[in-house]
Short mmCIF file of C-alpha atoms in Angstrom, two decimals:
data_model
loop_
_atom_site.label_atom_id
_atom_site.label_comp_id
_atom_site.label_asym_id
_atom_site.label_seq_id
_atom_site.Cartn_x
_atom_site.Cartn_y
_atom_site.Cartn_z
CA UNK A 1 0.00 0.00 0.00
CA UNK A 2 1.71 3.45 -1.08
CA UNK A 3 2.77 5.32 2.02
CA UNK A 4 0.81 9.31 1.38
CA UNK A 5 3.86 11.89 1.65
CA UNK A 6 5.38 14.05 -0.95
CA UNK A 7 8.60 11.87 -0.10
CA UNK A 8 6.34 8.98 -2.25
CA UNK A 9 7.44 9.36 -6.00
CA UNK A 10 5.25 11.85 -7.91
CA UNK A 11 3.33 9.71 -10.69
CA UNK A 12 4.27 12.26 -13.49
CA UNK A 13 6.56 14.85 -13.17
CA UNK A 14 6.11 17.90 -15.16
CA UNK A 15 6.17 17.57 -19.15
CA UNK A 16 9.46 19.25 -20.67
CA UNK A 17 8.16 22.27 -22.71
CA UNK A 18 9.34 22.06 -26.37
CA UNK A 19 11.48 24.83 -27.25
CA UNK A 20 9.47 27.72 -28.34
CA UNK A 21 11.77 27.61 -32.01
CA UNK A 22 10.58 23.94 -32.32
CA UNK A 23 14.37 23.08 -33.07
CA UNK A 24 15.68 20.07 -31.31
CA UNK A 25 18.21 19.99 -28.79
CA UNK A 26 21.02 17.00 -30.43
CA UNK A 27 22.99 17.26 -27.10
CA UNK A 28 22.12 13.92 -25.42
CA UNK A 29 21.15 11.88 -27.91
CA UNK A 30 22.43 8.68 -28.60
CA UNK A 31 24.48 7.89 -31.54
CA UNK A 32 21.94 5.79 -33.27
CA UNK A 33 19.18 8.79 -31.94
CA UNK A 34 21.62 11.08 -33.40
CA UNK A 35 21.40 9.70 -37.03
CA UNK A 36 17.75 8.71 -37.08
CA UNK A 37 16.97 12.43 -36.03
CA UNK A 38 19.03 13.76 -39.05
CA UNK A 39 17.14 10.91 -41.47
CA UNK A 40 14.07 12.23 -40.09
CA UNK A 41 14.55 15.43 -41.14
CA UNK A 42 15.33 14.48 -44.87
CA UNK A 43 18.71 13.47 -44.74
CA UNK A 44 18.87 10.56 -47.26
CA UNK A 45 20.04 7.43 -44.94
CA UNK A 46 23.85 7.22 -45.85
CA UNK A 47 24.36 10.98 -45.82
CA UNK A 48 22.61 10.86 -41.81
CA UNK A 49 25.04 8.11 -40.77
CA UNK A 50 28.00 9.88 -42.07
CA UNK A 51 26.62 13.83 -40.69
CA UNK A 52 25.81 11.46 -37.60
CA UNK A 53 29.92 11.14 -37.19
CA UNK A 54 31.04 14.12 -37.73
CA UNK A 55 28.38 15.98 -35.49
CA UNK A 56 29.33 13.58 -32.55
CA UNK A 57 32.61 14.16 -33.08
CA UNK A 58 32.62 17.88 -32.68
CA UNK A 59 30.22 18.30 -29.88
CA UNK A 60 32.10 15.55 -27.36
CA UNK A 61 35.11 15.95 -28.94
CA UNK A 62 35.76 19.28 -29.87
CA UNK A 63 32.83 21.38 -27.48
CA UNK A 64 31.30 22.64 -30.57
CA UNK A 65 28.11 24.89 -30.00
CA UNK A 66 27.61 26.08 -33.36
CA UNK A 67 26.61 24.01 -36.84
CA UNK A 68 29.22 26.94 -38.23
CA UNK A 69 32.24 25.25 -36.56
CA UNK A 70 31.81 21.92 -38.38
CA UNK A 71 34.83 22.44 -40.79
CA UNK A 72 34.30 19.22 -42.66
CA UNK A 73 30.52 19.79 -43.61
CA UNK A 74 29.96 21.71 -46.32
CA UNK A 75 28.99 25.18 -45.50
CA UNK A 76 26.29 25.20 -47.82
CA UNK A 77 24.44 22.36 -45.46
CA UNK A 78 25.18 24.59 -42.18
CA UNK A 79 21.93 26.67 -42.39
CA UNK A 80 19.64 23.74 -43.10
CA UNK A 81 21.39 22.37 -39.73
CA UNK A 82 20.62 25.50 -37.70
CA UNK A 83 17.23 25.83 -38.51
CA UNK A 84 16.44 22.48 -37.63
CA UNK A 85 18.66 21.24 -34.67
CA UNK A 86 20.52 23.01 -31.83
CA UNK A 87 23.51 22.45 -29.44
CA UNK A 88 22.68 23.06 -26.11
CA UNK A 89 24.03 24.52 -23.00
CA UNK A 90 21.93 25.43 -19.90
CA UNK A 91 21.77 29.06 -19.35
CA UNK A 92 24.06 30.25 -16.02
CA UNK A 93 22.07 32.38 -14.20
CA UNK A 94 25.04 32.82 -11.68
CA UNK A 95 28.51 31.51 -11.18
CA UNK A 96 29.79 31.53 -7.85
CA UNK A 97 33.49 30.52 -6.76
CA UNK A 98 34.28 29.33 -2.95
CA UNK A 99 36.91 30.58 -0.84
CA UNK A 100 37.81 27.26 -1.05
CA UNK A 101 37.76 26.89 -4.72
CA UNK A 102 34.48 24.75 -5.14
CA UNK A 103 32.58 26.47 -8.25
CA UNK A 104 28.39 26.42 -7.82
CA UNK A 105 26.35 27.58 -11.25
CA UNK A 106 22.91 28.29 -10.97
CA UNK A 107 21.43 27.07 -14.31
CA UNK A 108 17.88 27.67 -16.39
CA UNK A 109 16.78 25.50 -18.88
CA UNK A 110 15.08 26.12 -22.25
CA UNK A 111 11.41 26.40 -20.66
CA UNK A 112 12.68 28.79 -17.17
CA UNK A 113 13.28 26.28 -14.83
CA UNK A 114 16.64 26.00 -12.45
CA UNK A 115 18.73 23.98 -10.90
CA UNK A 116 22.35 23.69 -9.69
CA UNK A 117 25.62 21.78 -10.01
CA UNK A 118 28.96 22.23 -8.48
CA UNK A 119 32.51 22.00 -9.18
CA UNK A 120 34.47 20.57 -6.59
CA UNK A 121 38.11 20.82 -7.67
CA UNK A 122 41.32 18.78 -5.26
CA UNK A 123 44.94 17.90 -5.42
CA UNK A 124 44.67 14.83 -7.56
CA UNK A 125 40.79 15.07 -9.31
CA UNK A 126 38.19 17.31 -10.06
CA UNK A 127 34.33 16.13 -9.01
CA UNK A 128 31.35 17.61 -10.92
CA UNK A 129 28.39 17.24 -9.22
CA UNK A 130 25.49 16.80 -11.20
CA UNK A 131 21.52 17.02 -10.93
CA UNK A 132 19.16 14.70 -12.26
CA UNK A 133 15.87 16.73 -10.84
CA UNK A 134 14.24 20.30 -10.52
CA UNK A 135 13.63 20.63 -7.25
CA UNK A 136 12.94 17.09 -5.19
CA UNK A 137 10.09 14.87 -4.06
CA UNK A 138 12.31 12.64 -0.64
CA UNK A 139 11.85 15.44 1.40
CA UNK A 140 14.70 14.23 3.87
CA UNK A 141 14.13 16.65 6.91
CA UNK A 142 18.08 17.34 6.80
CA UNK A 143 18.52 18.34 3.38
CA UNK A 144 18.21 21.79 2.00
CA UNK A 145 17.37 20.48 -1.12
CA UNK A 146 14.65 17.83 -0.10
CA UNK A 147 12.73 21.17 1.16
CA UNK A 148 11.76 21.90 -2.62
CA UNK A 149 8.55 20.52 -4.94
CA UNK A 150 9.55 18.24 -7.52
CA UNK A 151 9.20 20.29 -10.60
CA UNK A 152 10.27 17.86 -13.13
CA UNK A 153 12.65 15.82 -14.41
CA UNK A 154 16.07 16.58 -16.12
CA UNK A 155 16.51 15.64 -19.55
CA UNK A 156 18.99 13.32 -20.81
CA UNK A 157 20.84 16.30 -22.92
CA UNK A 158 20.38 18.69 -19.57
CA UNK A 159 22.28 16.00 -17.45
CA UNK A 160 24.81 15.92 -20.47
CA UNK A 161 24.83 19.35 -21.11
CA UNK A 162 25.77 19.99 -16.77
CA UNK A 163 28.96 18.17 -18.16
CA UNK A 164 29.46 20.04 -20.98
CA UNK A 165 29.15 23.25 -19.31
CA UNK A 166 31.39 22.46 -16.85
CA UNK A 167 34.08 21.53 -19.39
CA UNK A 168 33.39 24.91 -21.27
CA UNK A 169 34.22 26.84 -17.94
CA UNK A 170 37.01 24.75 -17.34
CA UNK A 171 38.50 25.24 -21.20
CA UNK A 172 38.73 21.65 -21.35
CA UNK A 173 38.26 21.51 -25.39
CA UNK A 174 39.45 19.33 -27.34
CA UNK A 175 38.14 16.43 -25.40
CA UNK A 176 41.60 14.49 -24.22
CA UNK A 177 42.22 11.76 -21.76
CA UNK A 178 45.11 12.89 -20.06
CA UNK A 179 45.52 16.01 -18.08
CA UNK A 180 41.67 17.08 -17.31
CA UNK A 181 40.27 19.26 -14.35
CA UNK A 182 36.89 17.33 -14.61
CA UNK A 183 37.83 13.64 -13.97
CA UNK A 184 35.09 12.41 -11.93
CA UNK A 185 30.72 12.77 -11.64
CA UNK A 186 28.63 12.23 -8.56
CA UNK A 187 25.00 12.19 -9.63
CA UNK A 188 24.03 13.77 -5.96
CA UNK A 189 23.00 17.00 -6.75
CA UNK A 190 19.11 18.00 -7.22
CA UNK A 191 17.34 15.25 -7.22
CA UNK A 192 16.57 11.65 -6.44
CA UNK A 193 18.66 9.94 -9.74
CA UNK A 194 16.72 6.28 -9.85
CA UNK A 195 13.52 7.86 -10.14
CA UNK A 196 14.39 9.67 -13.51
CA UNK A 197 16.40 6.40 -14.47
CA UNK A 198 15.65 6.46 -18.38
CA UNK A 199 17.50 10.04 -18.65
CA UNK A 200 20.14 9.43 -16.43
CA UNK A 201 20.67 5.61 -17.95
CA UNK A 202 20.72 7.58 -21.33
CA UNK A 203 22.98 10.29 -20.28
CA UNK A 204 25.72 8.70 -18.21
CA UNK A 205 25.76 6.45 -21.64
CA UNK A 206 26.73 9.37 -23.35
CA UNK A 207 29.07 10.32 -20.82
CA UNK A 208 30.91 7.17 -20.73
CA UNK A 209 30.97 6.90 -24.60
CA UNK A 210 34.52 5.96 -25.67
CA UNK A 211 34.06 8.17 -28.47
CA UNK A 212 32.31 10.79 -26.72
CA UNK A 213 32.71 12.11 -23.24
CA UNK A 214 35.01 8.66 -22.55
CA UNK A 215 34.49 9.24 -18.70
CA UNK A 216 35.48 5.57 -17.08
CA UNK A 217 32.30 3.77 -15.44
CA UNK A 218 34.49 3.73 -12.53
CA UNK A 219 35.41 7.36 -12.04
CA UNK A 220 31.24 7.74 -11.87
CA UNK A 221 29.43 7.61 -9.07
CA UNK A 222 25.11 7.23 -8.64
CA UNK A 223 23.55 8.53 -4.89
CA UNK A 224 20.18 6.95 -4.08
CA UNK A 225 18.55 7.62 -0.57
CA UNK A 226 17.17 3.46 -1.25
CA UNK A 227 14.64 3.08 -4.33
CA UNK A 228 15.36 -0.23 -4.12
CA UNK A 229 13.10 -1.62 -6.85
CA UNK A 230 15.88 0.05 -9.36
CA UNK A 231 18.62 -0.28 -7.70
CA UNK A 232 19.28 -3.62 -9.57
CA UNK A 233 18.63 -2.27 -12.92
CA UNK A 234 21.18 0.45 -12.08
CA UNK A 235 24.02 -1.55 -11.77
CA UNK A 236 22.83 -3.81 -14.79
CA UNK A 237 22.33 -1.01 -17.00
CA UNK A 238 24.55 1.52 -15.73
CA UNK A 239 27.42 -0.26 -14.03
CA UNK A 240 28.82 3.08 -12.33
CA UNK A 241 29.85 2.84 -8.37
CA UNK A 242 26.89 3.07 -6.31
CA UNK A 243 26.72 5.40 -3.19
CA UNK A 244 23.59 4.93 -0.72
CA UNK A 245 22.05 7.97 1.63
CA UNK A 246 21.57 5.64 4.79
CA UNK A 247 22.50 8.51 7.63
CA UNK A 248 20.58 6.57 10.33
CA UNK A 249 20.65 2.97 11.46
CA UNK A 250 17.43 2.29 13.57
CA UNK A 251 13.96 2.70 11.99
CA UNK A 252 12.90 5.47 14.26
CA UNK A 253 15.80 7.59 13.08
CA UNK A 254 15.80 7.16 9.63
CA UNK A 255 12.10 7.08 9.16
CA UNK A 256 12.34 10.59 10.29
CA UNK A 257 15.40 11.81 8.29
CA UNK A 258 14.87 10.02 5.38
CA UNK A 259 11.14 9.15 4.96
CA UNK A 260 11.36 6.90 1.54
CA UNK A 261 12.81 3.92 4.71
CA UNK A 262 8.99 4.07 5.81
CA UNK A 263 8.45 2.16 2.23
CA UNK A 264 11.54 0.62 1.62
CA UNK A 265 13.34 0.08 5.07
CA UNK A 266 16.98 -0.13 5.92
CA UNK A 267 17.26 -4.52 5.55
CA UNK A 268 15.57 -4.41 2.38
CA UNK A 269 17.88 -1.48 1.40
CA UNK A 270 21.32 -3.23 2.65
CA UNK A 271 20.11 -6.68 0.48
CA UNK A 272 19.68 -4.66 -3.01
CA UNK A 273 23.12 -3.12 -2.15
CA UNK A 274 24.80 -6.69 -1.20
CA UNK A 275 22.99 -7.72 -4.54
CA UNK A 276 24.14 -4.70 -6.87
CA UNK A 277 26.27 -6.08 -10.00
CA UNK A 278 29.69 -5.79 -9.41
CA UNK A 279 30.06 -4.62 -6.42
CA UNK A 280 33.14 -5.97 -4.42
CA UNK A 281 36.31 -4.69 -2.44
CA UNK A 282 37.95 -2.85 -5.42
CA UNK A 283 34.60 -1.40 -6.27
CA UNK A 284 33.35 -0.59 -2.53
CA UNK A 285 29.38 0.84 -1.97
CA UNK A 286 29.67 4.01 -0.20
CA UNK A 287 27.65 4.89 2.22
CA UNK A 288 26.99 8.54 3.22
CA UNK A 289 26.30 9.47 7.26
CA UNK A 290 25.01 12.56 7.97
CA UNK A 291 26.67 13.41 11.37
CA UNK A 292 23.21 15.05 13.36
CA UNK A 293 23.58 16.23 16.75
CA UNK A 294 22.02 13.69 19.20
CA UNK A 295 20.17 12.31 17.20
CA UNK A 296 22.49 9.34 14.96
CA UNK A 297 25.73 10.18 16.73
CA UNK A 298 26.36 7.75 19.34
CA UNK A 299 28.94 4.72 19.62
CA UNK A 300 25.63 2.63 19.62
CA UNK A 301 24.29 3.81 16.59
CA UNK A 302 28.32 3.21 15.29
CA UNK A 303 28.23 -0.39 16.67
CA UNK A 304 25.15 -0.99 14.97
CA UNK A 305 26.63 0.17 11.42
CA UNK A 306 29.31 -1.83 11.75
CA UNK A 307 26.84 -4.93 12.65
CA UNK A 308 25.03 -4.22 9.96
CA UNK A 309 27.53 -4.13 7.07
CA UNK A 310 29.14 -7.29 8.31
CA UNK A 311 25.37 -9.24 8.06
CA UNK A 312 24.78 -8.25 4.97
CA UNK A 313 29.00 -8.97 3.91
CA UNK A 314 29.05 -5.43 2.56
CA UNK A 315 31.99 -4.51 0.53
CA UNK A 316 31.82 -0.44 2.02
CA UNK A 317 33.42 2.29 2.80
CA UNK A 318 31.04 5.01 5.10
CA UNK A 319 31.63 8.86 4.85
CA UNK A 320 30.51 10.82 7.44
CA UNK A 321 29.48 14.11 6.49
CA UNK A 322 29.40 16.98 9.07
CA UNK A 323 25.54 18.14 8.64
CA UNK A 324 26.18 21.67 6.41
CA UNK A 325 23.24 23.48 8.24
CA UNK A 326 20.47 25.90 6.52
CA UNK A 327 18.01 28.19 7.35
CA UNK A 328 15.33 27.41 8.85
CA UNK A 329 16.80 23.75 9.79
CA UNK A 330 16.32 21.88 13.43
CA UNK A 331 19.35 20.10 13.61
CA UNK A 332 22.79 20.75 14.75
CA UNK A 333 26.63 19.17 13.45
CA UNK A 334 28.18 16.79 15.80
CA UNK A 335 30.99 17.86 17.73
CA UNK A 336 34.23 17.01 15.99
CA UNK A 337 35.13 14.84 19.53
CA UNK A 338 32.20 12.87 18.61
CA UNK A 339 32.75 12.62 15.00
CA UNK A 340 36.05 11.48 15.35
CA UNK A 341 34.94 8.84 17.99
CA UNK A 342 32.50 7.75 15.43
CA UNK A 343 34.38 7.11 13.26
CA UNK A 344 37.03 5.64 15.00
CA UNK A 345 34.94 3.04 16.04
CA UNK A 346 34.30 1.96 12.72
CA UNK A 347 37.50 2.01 11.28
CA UNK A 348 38.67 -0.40 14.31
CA UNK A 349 36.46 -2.84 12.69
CA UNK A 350 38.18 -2.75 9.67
CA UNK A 351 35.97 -0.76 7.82
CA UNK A 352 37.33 3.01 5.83
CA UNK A 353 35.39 5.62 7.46
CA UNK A 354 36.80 9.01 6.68
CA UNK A 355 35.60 12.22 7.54
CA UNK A 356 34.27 14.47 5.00
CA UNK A 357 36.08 18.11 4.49
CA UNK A 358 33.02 20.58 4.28
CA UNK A 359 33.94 22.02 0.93
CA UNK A 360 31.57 25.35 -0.72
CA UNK A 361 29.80 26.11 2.52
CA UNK A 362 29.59 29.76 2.23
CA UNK A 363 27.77 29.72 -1.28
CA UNK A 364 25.63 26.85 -0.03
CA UNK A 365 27.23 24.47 -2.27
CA UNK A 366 27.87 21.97 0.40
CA UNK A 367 26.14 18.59 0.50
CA UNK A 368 23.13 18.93 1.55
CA UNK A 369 22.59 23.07 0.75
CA UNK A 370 21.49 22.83 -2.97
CA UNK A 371 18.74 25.07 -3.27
CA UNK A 372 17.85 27.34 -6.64
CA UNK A 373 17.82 31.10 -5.73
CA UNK A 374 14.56 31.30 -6.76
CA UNK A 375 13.16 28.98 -3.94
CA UNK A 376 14.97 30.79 -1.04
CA UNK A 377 13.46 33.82 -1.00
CA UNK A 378 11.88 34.70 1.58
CA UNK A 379 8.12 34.73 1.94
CA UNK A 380 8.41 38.88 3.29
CA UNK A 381 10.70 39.21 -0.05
CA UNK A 382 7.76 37.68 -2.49
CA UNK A 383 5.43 39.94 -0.39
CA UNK A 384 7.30 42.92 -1.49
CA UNK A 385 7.99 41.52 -4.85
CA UNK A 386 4.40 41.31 -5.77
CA UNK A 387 3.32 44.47 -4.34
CA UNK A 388 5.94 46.48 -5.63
CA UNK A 389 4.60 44.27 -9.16
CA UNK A 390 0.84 45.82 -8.38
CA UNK A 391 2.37 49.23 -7.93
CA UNK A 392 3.80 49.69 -11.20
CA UNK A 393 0.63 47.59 -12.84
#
């Protein structure tokens, strides 16, 4: 019986609004979606495969935004291609850089809607983190983010085009293997990814395209807070390094702090992850804690993790996150003292259990803290908004 509760899926999302030029967006598409888009247009089948090529090649390869780059097609064909078919980007709103170094953009797609990603750069990688949702429908009572209505769902060529941004900013064109800023993903920004699995299956494919993106399945990682009925069909389809929201270990707790356990509770959760394809002690399951104030902080709730991951033989590795807090929220960080005794615990049983460097906290871009601008405003600010909007009327 479906448990009522905005943290319950929403049936259907909002539809994508077609772009008001009726062109379509090629970013995203796979190669064989690639081609039978340019056949269906009136490309004559062996002139589609071959444009096919050479488009693929210069927007993963190259960055190309523009039909007018394309050297090798004929220039005479680049106007038929620009009335028909566009290279997208999301628009940046705002760019933001940490005193840290961590990069947030807000971002607005075709039809006004906005969500974030962040850049999270370090000695030896860089980690884009990428959103697979407007807005959120988990509602996990720690999470900034889980505050928000699920608008809709992200497009396969807006989860690409996150990527492609990123490398833009980072003037990481021409694509090369060696050398890059940008060498890992973490789907864990907006959004819960497994329930828009179809664009983020599509996109990551993209992404992990030898002759596209070529990201390695392994430098790729996919957060789920437990929608367990996918989580199989993840690591069948997908293959990428799963990472589980568990931050509590007793029903009580995590029924609060993450609601979806009230339908698909934390033994049912640990099985899909001790049954997820290919997961063993080079490719570990990570685990993210949430390090609350009195309330999933103690050695016993420690003990119990540990208990847990050895039932289920769980090839893991926990990070505990120091709780980024937000407006508005009602919990509190653990101490550092009892963080560290945390995790010590843990790590005497054998299992990795690092600590988490906050990293973006004063532009909100910490775990946790993603929230468009748009949505934090203030209700006295929309008050004011709208009546200064009557005044002028």
């Amino acid at each position: 019986m479906p448990i009522p509760g905005h943290f319950y899926p929403v049936p259907v999302a909002r539809a994508v609004t077609p772009r008001a030029d009726g062109r379509i967006d090629l970013v995203g598409l796979s190669k064989d979606e690639l081609r039978e888009t340019l056949a269906a247009a009136g490309l004559e089948p062996r002139q589609a495969k071959l444009r096919a090529k050479q488009i693929w090649h210069w927007i993963y390869n190259r960055g190309a935004t523009e039909f007018t780059a394309m050297t090798d097609i004929a220039k005479a064909q680049h106007p038929w291609l620009t009335e028909r078919f566009v290279i997208g980007r999301p628009q940046v709103v705002e760019a933001q850089v940490s005193s840290d170094g961590t990069r947030k953009w807000l971002l607005r797609s075709d039809d006004g809607q906005d969500f974030e990603m962040v850049f999270i750069p370090d000695a030896d990688r860089g980690t884009l983190c990428v959103s697979s949702q407007v807005g959120c429908t988990l509602n996990c009572t720690f999470c900034h983010t889980g505050t928000m209505k699920l608008v809709r769902n992200l497009t396969a060529g807006e989860i690409v085009g996150q990527v492609m941004l990123a490398r833009d900013g980072l003037g990481e064109w021409p694509s090369q293997p060696e050398g890059r800023m940008l060498t890992n993903i973490v789907m864990m920004g907006m959004g819960e990814p497994l329930y828009n699995f179809d664009n983020v299956r599509d996109a990551l494919s993209v992404v992990m395209d030898g002759d596209g993106l070529a990201l390695s399945k392994r430098r790729i990682t996919l957060s789920t807070s437990g929608v367990v009925p996918m989580m199989a069909r993840a690591g069948a389809e997908i293959g990428v390094n799963l990472a589980v929201s568990l931050h509590a270990v007793t029903k009580p707790v995590r029924d609060e702090i993450v609601p979806l356990n009230r339908k698909y509770g934390i033994e049912e959760l640990l099985q899909a992850c001790a049954d997820y394809p290919g997961a063993n002690n080079a490719r570990r399951i990570t685990f993210e804690y949430v390090m609350l104030k009195d309330k999933n902080d103690s050695d016993d709730d420690a003990r119990e993790l540990v208990r847990l991951l050895r039932h289920y033989r769980l090839p893991a590795k926990v990070n505990l996150i120091p709780f980024n807090p937000w407006p508005g929220t009602a919990y509190e960080c653990s101490t550092p003292e009892r963080i560290r005794a945390f995790s010590n615990i843990i790590f005497e049983a054998g299992i990795s259990a690092p600590v988490r460097t906050p990293r973006g906290r004063d532009i909100d871009a910490a775990c946790g803290q993603l929230k468009t601008a748009a949505e934090r405003k203030s209700r006295a600010q929309l008050d004011r908004e709208a009546a200064a909007e009557a005044a002028t009327a």
